[in-house]
CSV table of C-alpha atoms in Angstrom, one decimal:
chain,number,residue,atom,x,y,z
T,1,UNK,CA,-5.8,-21.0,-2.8
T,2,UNK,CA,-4.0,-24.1,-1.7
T,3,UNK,CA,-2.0,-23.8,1.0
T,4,UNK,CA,1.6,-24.4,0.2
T,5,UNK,CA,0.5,-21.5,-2.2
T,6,UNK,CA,-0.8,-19.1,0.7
T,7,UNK,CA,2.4,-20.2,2.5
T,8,UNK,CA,4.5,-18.5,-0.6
T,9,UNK,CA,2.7,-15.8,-0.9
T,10,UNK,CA,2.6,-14.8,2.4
T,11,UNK,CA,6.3,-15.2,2.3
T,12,UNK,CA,6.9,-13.4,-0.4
T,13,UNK,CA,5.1,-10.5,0.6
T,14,UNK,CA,6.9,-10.6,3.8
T,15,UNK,CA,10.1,-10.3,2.0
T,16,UNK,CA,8.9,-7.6,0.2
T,17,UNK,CA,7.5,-5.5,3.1
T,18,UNK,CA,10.5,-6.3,5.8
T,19,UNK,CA,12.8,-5.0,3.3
T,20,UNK,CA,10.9,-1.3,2.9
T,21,UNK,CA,9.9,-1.6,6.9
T,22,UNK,CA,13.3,-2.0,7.9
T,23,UNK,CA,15.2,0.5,5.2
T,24,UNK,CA,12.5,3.0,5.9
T,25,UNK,CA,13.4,2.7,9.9
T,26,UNK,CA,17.4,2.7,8.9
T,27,UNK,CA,16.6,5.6,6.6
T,28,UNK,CA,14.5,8.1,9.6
T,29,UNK,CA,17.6,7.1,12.0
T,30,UNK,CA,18.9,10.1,10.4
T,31,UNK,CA,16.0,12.3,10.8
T,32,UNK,CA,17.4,15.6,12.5
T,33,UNK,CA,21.4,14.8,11.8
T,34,UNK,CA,22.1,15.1,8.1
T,35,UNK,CA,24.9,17.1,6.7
T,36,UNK,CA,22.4,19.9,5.9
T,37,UNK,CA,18.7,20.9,6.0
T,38,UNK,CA,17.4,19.9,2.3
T,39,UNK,CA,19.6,16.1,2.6
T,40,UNK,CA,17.7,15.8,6.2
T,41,UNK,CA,14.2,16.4,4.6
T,42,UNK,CA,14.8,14.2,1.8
T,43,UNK,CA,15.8,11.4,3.7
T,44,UNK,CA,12.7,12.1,5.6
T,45,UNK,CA,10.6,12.0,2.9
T,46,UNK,CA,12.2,8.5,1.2
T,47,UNK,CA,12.0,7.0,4.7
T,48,UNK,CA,8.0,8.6,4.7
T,49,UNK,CA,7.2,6.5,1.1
T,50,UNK,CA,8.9,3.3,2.3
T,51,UNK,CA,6.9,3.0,5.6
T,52,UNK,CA,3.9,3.9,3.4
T,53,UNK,CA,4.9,1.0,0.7
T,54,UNK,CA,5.6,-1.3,4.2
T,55,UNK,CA,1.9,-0.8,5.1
T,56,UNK,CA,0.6,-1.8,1.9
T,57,UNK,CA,2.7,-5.0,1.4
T,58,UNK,CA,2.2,-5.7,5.5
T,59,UNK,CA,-1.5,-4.9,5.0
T,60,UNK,CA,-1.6,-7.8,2.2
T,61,UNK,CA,0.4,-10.1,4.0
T,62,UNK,CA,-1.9,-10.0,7.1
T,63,UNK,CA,-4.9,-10.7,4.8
T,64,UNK,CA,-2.9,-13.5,3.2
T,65,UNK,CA,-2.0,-15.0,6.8
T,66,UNK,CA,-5.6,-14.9,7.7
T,67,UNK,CA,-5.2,-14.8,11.8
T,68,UNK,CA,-7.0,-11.6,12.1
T,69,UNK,CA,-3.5,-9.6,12.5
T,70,UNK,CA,-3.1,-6.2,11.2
T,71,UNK,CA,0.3,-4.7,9.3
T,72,UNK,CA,1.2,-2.9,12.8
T,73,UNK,CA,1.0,-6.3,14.8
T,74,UNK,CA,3.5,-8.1,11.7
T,75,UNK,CA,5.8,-4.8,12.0
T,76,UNK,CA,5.5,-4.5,16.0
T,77,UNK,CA,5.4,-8.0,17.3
T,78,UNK,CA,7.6,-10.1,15.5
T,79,UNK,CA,11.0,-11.0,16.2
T,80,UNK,CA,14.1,-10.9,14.8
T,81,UNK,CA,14.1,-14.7,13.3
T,82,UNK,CA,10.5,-13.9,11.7
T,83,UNK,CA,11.8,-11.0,9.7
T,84,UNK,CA,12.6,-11.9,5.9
T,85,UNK,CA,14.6,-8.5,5.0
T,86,UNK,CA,17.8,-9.0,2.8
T,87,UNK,CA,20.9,-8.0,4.9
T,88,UNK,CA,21.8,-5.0,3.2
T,89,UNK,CA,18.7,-3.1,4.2
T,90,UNK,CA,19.4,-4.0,8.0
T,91,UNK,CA,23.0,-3.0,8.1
T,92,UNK,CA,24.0,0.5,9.8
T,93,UNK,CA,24.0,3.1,8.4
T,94,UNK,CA,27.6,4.3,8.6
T,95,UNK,CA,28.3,7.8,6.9
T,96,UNK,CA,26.4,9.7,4.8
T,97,UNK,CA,27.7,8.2,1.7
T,98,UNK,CA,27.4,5.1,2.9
T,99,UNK,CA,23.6,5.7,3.2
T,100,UNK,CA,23.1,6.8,-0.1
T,101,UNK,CA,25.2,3.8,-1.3
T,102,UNK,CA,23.1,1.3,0.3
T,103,UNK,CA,19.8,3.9,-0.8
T,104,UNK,CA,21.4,2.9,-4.8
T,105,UNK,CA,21.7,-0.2,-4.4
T,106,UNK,CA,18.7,-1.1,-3.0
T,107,UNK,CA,16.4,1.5,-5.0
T,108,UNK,CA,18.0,-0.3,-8.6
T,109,UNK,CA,16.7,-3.3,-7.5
T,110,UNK,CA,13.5,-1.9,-6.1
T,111,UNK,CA,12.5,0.0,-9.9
T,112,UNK,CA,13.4,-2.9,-11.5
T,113,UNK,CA,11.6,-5.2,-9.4
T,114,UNK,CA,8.3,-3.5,-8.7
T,115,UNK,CA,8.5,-2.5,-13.0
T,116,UNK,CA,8.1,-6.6,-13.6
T,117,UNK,CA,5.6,-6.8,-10.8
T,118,UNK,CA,3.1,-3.9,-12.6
T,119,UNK,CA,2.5,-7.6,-15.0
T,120,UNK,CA,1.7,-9.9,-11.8
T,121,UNK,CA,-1.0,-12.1,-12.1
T,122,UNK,CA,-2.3,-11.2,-8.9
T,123,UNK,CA,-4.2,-7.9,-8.6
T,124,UNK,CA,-3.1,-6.6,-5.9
T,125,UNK,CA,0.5,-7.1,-5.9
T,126,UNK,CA,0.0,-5.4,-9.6
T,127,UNK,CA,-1.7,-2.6,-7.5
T,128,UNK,CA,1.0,-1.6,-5.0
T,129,UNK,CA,3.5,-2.2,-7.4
T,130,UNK,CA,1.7,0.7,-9.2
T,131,UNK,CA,1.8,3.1,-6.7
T,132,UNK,CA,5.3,2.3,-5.3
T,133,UNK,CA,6.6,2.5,-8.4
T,134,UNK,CA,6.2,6.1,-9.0
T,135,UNK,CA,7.9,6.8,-5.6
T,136,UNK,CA,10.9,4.5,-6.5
T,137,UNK,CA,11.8,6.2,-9.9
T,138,UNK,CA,12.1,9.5,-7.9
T,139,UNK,CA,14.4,7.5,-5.1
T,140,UNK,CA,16.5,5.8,-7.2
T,141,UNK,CA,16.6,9.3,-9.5
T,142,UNK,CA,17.9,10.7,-6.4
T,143,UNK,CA,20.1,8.2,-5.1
T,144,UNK,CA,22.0,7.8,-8.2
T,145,UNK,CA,22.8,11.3,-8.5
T,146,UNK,CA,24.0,11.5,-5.1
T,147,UNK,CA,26.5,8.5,-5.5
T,148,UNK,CA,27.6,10.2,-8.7
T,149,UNK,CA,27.9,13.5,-7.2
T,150,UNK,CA,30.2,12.2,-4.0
T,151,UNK,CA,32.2,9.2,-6.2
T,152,UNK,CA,33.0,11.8,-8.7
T,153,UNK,CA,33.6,14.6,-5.6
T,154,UNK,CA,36.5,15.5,-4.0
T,155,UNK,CA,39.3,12.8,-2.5
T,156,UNK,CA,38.0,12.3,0.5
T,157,UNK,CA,34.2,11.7,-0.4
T,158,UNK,CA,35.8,9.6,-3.7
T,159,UNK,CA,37.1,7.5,-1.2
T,160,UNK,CA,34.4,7.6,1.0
T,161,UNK,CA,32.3,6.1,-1.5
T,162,UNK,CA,34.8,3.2,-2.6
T,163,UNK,CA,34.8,1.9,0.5
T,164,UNK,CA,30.8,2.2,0.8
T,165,UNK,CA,30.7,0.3,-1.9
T,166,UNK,CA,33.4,-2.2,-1.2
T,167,UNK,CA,31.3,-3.2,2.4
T,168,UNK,CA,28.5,-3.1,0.7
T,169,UNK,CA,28.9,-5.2,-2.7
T,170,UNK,CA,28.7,-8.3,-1.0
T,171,UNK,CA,25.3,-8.2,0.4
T,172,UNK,CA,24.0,-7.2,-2.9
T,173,UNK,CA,24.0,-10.7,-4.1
T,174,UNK,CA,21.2,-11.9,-2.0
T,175,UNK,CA,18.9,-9.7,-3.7
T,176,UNK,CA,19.0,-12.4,-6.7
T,177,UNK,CA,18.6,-15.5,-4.9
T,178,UNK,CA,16.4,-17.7,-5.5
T,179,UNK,CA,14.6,-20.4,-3.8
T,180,UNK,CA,11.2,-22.7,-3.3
T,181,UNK,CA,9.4,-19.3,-2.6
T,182,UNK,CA,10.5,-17.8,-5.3
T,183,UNK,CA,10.1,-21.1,-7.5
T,184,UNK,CA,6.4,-21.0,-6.4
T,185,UNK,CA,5.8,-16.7,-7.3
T,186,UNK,CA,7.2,-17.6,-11.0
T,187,UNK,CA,5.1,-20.6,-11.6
T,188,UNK,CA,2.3,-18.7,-10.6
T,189,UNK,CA,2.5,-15.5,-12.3
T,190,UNK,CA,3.0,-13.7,-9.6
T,191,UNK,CA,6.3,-12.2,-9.3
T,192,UNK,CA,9.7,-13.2,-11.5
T,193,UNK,CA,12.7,-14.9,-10.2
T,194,UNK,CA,14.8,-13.0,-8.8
T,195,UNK,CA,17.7,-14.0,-10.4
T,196,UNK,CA,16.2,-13.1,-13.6
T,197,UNK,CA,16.6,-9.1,-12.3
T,198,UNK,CA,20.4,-9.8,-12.4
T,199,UNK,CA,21.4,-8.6,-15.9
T,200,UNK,CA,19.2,-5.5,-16.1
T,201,UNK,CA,20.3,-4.5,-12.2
T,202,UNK,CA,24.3,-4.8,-13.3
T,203,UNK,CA,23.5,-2.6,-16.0
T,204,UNK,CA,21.8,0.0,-14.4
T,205,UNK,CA,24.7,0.2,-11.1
T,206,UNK,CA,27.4,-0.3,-13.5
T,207,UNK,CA,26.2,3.0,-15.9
T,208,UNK,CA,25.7,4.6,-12.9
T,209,UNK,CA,29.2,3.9,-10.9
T,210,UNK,CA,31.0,4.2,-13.8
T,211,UNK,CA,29.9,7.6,-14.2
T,212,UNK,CA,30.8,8.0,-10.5
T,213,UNK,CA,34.4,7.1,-11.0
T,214,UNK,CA,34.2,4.0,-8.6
T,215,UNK,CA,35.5,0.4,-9.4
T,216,UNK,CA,32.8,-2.8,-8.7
T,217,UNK,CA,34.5,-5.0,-6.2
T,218,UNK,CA,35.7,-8.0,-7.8
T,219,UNK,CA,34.9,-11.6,-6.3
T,220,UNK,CA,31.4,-13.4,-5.9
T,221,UNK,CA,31.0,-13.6,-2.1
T,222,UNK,CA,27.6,-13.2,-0.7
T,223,UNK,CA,26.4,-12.5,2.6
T,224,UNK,CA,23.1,-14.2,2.7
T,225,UNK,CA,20.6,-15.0,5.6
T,226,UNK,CA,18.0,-12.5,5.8
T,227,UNK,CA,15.1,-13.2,3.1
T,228,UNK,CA,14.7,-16.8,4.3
T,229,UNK,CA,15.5,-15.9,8.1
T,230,UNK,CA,18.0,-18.3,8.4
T,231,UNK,CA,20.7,-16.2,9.8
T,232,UNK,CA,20.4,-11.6,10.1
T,233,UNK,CA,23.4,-10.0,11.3
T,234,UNK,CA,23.4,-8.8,14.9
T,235,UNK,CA,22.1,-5.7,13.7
T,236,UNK,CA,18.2,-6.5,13.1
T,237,UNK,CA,18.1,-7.2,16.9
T,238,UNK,CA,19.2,-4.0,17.8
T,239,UNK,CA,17.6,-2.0,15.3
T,240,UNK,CA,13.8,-4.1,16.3
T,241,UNK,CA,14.4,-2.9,20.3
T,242,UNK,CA,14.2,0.7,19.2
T,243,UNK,CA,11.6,0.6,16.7
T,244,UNK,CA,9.6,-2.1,18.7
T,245,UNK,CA,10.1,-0.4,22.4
T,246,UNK,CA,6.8,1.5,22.5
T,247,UNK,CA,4.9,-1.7,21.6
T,248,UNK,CA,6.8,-4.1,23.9
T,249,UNK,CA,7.0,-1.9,26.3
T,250,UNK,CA,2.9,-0.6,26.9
T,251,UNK,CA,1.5,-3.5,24.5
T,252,UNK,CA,-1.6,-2.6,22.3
T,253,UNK,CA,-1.4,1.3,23.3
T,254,UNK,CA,-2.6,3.1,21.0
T,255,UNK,CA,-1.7,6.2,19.2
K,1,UNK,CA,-35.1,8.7,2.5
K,2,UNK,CA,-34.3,10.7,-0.1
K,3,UNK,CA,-30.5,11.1,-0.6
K,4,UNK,CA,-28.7,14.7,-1.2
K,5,UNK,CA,-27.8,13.6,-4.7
K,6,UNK,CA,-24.1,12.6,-5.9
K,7,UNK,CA,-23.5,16.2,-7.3
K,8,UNK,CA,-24.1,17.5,-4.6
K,9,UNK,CA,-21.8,15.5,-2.7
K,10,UNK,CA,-19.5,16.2,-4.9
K,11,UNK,CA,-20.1,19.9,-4.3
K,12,UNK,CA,-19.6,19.5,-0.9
K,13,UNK,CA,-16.5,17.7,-0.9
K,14,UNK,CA,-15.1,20.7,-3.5
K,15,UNK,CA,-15.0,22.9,-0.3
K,16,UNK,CA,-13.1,20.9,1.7
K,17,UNK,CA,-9.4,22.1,1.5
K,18,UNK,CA,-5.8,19.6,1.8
K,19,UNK,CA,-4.9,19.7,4.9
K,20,UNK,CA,-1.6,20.2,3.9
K,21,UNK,CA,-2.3,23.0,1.1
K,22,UNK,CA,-5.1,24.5,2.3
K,23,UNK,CA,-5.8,26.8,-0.6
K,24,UNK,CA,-6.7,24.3,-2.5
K,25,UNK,CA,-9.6,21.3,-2.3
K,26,UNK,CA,-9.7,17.4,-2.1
K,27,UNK,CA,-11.8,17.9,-5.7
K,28,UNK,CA,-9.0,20.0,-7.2
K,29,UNK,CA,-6.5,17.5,-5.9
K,30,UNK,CA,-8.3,15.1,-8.0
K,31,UNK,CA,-8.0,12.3,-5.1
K,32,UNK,CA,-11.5,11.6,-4.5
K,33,UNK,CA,-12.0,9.1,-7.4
K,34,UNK,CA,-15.6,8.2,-7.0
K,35,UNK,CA,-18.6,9.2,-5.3
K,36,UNK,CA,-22.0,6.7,-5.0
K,37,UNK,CA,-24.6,5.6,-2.7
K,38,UNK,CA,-25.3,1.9,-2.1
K,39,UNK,CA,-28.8,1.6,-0.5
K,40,UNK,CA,-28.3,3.9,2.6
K,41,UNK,CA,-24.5,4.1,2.5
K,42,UNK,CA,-22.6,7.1,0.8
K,43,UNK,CA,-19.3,5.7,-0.7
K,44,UNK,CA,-16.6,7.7,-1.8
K,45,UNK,CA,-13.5,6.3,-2.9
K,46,UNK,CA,-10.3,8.3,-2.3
K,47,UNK,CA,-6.6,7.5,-3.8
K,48,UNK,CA,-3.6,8.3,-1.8
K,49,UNK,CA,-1.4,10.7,-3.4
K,50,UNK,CA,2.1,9.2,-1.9
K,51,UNK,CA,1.6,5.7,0.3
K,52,UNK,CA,3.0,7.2,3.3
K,53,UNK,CA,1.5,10.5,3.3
K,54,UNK,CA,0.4,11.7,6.8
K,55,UNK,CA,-2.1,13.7,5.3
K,56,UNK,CA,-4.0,10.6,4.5
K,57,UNK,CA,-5.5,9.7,7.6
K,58,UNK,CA,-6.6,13.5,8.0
K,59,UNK,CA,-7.9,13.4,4.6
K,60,UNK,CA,-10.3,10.6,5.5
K,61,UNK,CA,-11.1,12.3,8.7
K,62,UNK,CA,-12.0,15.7,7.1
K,63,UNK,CA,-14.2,14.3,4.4
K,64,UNK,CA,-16.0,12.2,7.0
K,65,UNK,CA,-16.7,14.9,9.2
K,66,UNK,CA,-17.9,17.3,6.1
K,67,UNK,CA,-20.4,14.8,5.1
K,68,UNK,CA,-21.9,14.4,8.7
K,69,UNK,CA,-21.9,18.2,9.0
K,70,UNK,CA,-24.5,18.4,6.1
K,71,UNK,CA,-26.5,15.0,7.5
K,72,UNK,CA,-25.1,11.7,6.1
K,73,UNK,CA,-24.9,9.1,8.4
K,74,UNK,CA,-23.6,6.3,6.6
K,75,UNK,CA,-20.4,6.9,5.2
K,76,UNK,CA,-17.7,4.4,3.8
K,77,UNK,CA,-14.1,5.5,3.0
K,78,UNK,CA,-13.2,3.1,0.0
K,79,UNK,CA,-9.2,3.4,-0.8
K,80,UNK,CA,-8.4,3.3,-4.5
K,81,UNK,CA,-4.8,2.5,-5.1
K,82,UNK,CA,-5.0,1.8,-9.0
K,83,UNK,CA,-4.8,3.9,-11.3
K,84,UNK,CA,-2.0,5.3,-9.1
K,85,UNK,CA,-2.9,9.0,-8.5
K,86,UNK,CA,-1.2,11.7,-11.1
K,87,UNK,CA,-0.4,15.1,-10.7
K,88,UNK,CA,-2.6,14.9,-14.2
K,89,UNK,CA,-5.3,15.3,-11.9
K,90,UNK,CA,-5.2,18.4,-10.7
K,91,UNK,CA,-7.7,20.6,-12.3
K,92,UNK,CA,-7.1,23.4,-13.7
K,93,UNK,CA,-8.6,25.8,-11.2
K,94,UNK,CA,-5.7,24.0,-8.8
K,95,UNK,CA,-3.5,24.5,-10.8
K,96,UNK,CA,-3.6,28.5,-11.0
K,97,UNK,CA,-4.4,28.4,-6.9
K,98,UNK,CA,-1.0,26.6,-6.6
K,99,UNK,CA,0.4,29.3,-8.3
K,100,UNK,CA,-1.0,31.6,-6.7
K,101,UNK,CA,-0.3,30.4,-3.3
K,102,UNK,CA,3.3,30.5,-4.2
K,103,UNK,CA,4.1,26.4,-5.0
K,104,UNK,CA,4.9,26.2,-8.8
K,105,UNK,CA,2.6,24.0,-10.2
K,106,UNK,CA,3.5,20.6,-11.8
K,107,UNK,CA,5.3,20.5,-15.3
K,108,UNK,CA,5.4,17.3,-17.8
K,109,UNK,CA,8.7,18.2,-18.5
K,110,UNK,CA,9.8,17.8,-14.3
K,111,UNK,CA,11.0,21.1,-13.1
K,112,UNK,CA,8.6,24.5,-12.7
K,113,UNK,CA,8.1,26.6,-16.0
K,114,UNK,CA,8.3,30.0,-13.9
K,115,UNK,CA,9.1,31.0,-10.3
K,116,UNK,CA,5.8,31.4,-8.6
K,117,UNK,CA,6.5,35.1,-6.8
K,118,UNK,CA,8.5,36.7,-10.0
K,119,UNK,CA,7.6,34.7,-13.3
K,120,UNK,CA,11.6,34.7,-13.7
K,121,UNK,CA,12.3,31.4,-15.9
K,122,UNK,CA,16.1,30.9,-14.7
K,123,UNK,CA,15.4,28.6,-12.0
K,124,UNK,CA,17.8,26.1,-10.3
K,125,UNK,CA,16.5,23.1,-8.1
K,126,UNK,CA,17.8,22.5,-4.6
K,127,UNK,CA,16.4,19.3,-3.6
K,128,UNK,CA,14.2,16.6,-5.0
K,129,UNK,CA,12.4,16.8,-2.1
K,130,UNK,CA,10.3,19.6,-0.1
K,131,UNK,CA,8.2,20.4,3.3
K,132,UNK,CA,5.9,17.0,2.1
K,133,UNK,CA,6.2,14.2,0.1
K,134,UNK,CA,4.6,16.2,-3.0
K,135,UNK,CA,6.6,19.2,-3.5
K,136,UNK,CA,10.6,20.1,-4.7
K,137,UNK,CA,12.6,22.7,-3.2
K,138,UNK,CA,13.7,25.1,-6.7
K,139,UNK,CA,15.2,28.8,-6.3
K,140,UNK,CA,15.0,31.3,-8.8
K,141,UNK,CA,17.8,33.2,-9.4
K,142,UNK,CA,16.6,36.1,-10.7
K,143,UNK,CA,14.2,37.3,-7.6
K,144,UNK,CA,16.7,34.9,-5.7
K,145,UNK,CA,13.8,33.5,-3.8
K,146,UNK,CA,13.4,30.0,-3.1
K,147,UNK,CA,10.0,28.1,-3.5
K,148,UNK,CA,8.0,24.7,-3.5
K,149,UNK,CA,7.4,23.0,-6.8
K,150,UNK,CA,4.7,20.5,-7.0
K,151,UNK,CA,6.4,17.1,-8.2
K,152,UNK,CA,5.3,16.0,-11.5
K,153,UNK,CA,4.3,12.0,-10.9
């Protein structure tokens, strides 16, 4: 493989790893303090299957870089400006609804996504999109019920859930940008441009917030930065000294 | 050398329960995909059920240790990830342990057929998600008990 091609690659399965590495980290923050028992599990669990889908894609990626680094040294011992998450993933997570707002919108694009990458060109990728897949359809089951069971709710979670969505829409944009990355993934076969998802992704959240009663933002802004590492929000730092301390702090101990 | 052969092997590894669910085996999970010896090396290849499972790791470590117990040195762990494992892969004889065991067994149609304790059929689910990544959390309101479904996937 040439190496402007490795260099894509790489990339893009950094992208794709970050974003399930740091959601899944975001997502376990709430391990112990849900509203009630059977919301704590499940949270639990979805955080569980993105960790599990971080160590495949991070497990890829370290073959792909090829310095004999393993998906715990790409997760443990990287900083802040080598993470290539989207924003929306790294953001707090705010109140309950806010979560599963930011669960939706992430776990549309994720089925939609990892369905076009079962037909990658590369093996592997095909592979793990596979086996994530199955998990995703049962998130985004999940998630989309829950936004449709607090926007259509009472007042207060109605409101709730407006305003979720309101901080949220923004950031959503950056799930469809494309680049040279991405540029280099289509010509190869090996995942589709982004911007591509767009039509099928507005479809899905708009059935699915109409049914919840809640109004899409209007305006195009978008808060961009994260997939090409150009700019996270101060968040990513703060989030990377908790789920990095053990690491930084006795390095290479081991488990 | 001789080798024990690959059905044996396969015998062997069809007593060694889930870690998780011990009543039933790795064999009725239908997660050990293949079983073959290269030269001196016993290779069995095992699938994860969900990619962050924390029974994985245990998994591995249970099947290596049953093989050494019976005298194979030279094991490798190969991990299968496609096909993606299907709860179509439970056998049969795991599926009525399941049941048995009190964790309703899993359904093309996505929710259990009958509670597990009672055999009522008006059942209501309670969360997508259970004590492990596998199972729901249903009720059913006629014995009013709740129980684990096995997810369908």
């Amino acid at each position: 493989m040439a190496d402007t091609d490795k260099q894509a690659l790489l990339q893009f399965l950094l992208r794709m790893g970050d974003n399930t590495l740091i959601l899944g980290h975001r997502v376990s923050e709430w391990c112990g303090h849900a509203p009630v028992l059977e919301e704590d599990i499940a949270l639990a669990n979805t955080a569980l299957d993105l960790i599990g889908q971080t160590q495949m894609w991070l497990d890829y990626a370290a073959e792909v870089q090829g310095e004999g680094k393993s998906a715990d040294d790409l997760a443990f011992l990287r900083d802040a400006w080598d993470f290539r998450n989207v924003l929306l993933v790294e953001l707090p997570n705010g109140d309950f609804g806010q979560t599963l707002m930011r669960q939706f919108l992430f776990d549309a694009w994720a089925s939609i996504m990892l369905g076009r990458l079962q037909s990658s060109r590369d093996e592997r990728v095909r592979e793990i999109a596979e086996k994530a897949s199955k998990e995703v359809a049962y998130h985004v089951e999940r998630s989309a019920d829950t936004v449709v069971g607090l926007g259509d709710g009472t007042e207060e979670s109605h409101a709730r859930m407006q305003a979720a969505l309101d901080y949220l829409y923004p950031y959503v944009g950056e799930l469809f940008e494309s680049d040279a990355v991405d540029a280099a993934m289509a010509e190869a076969g090996i995942a589709p441009d982004p911007a591509n998802l767009r039509a099928e992704y507005d479809a899905l959240v708009g059935r699915v917030l109409a049914d919840a009663t809640l109004q899409v933002p209007e305006g195009a802004f978008v808060h961009r930065g994260g997939r090409d590492g150009a700019m996270h929000t101060e968040h990513l730092g703060h989030l990377l000294c908790t789920m990095q301390w053990l690491q930084r702090a006795y390095p290479g101990c081991q488990w | 050398m001789t080798h024990p052969s690959v059905e044996q092997v396969w015998d062997w590894l069809g007593e060694v329960p889930d870690p998780e669910i011990p009543v039933i085996t790795l064999t009725d999970l239908g997660i050990i995909r293949d079983v073959a010896w290269q030269d001196d090396t016993l290779v069995v290849t095992v699938t994860p059920t969900y990619s962050g499972c924390p029974a994985t790791s245990l998994i591995n470590f249970e099947i290596d240790r049953a093989l050494r117990e019976k005298g194979v040195e030279n094991i490798e762990l190969k991990r299968q990830l496609s096909p993606a494992w299907t709860t179509d892969w439970l056998t049969e004889e795991g599926r009525a342990k399941l049941e048995e065991y009190g964790i309703a067994p899993p359904q093309p149609a996505g929710g259990p057929e009958r509670c597990p304790r009672c055999g009522g059929t008006d059942l209501e689910k309670l969360s997508q998600f259970g004590s492990t990544p596998c199972k729901a959390q249903w009720r059913c309101r006629e014995c009013l008990e709740p129980f684990d479904y096995f997810k369908c996937i």
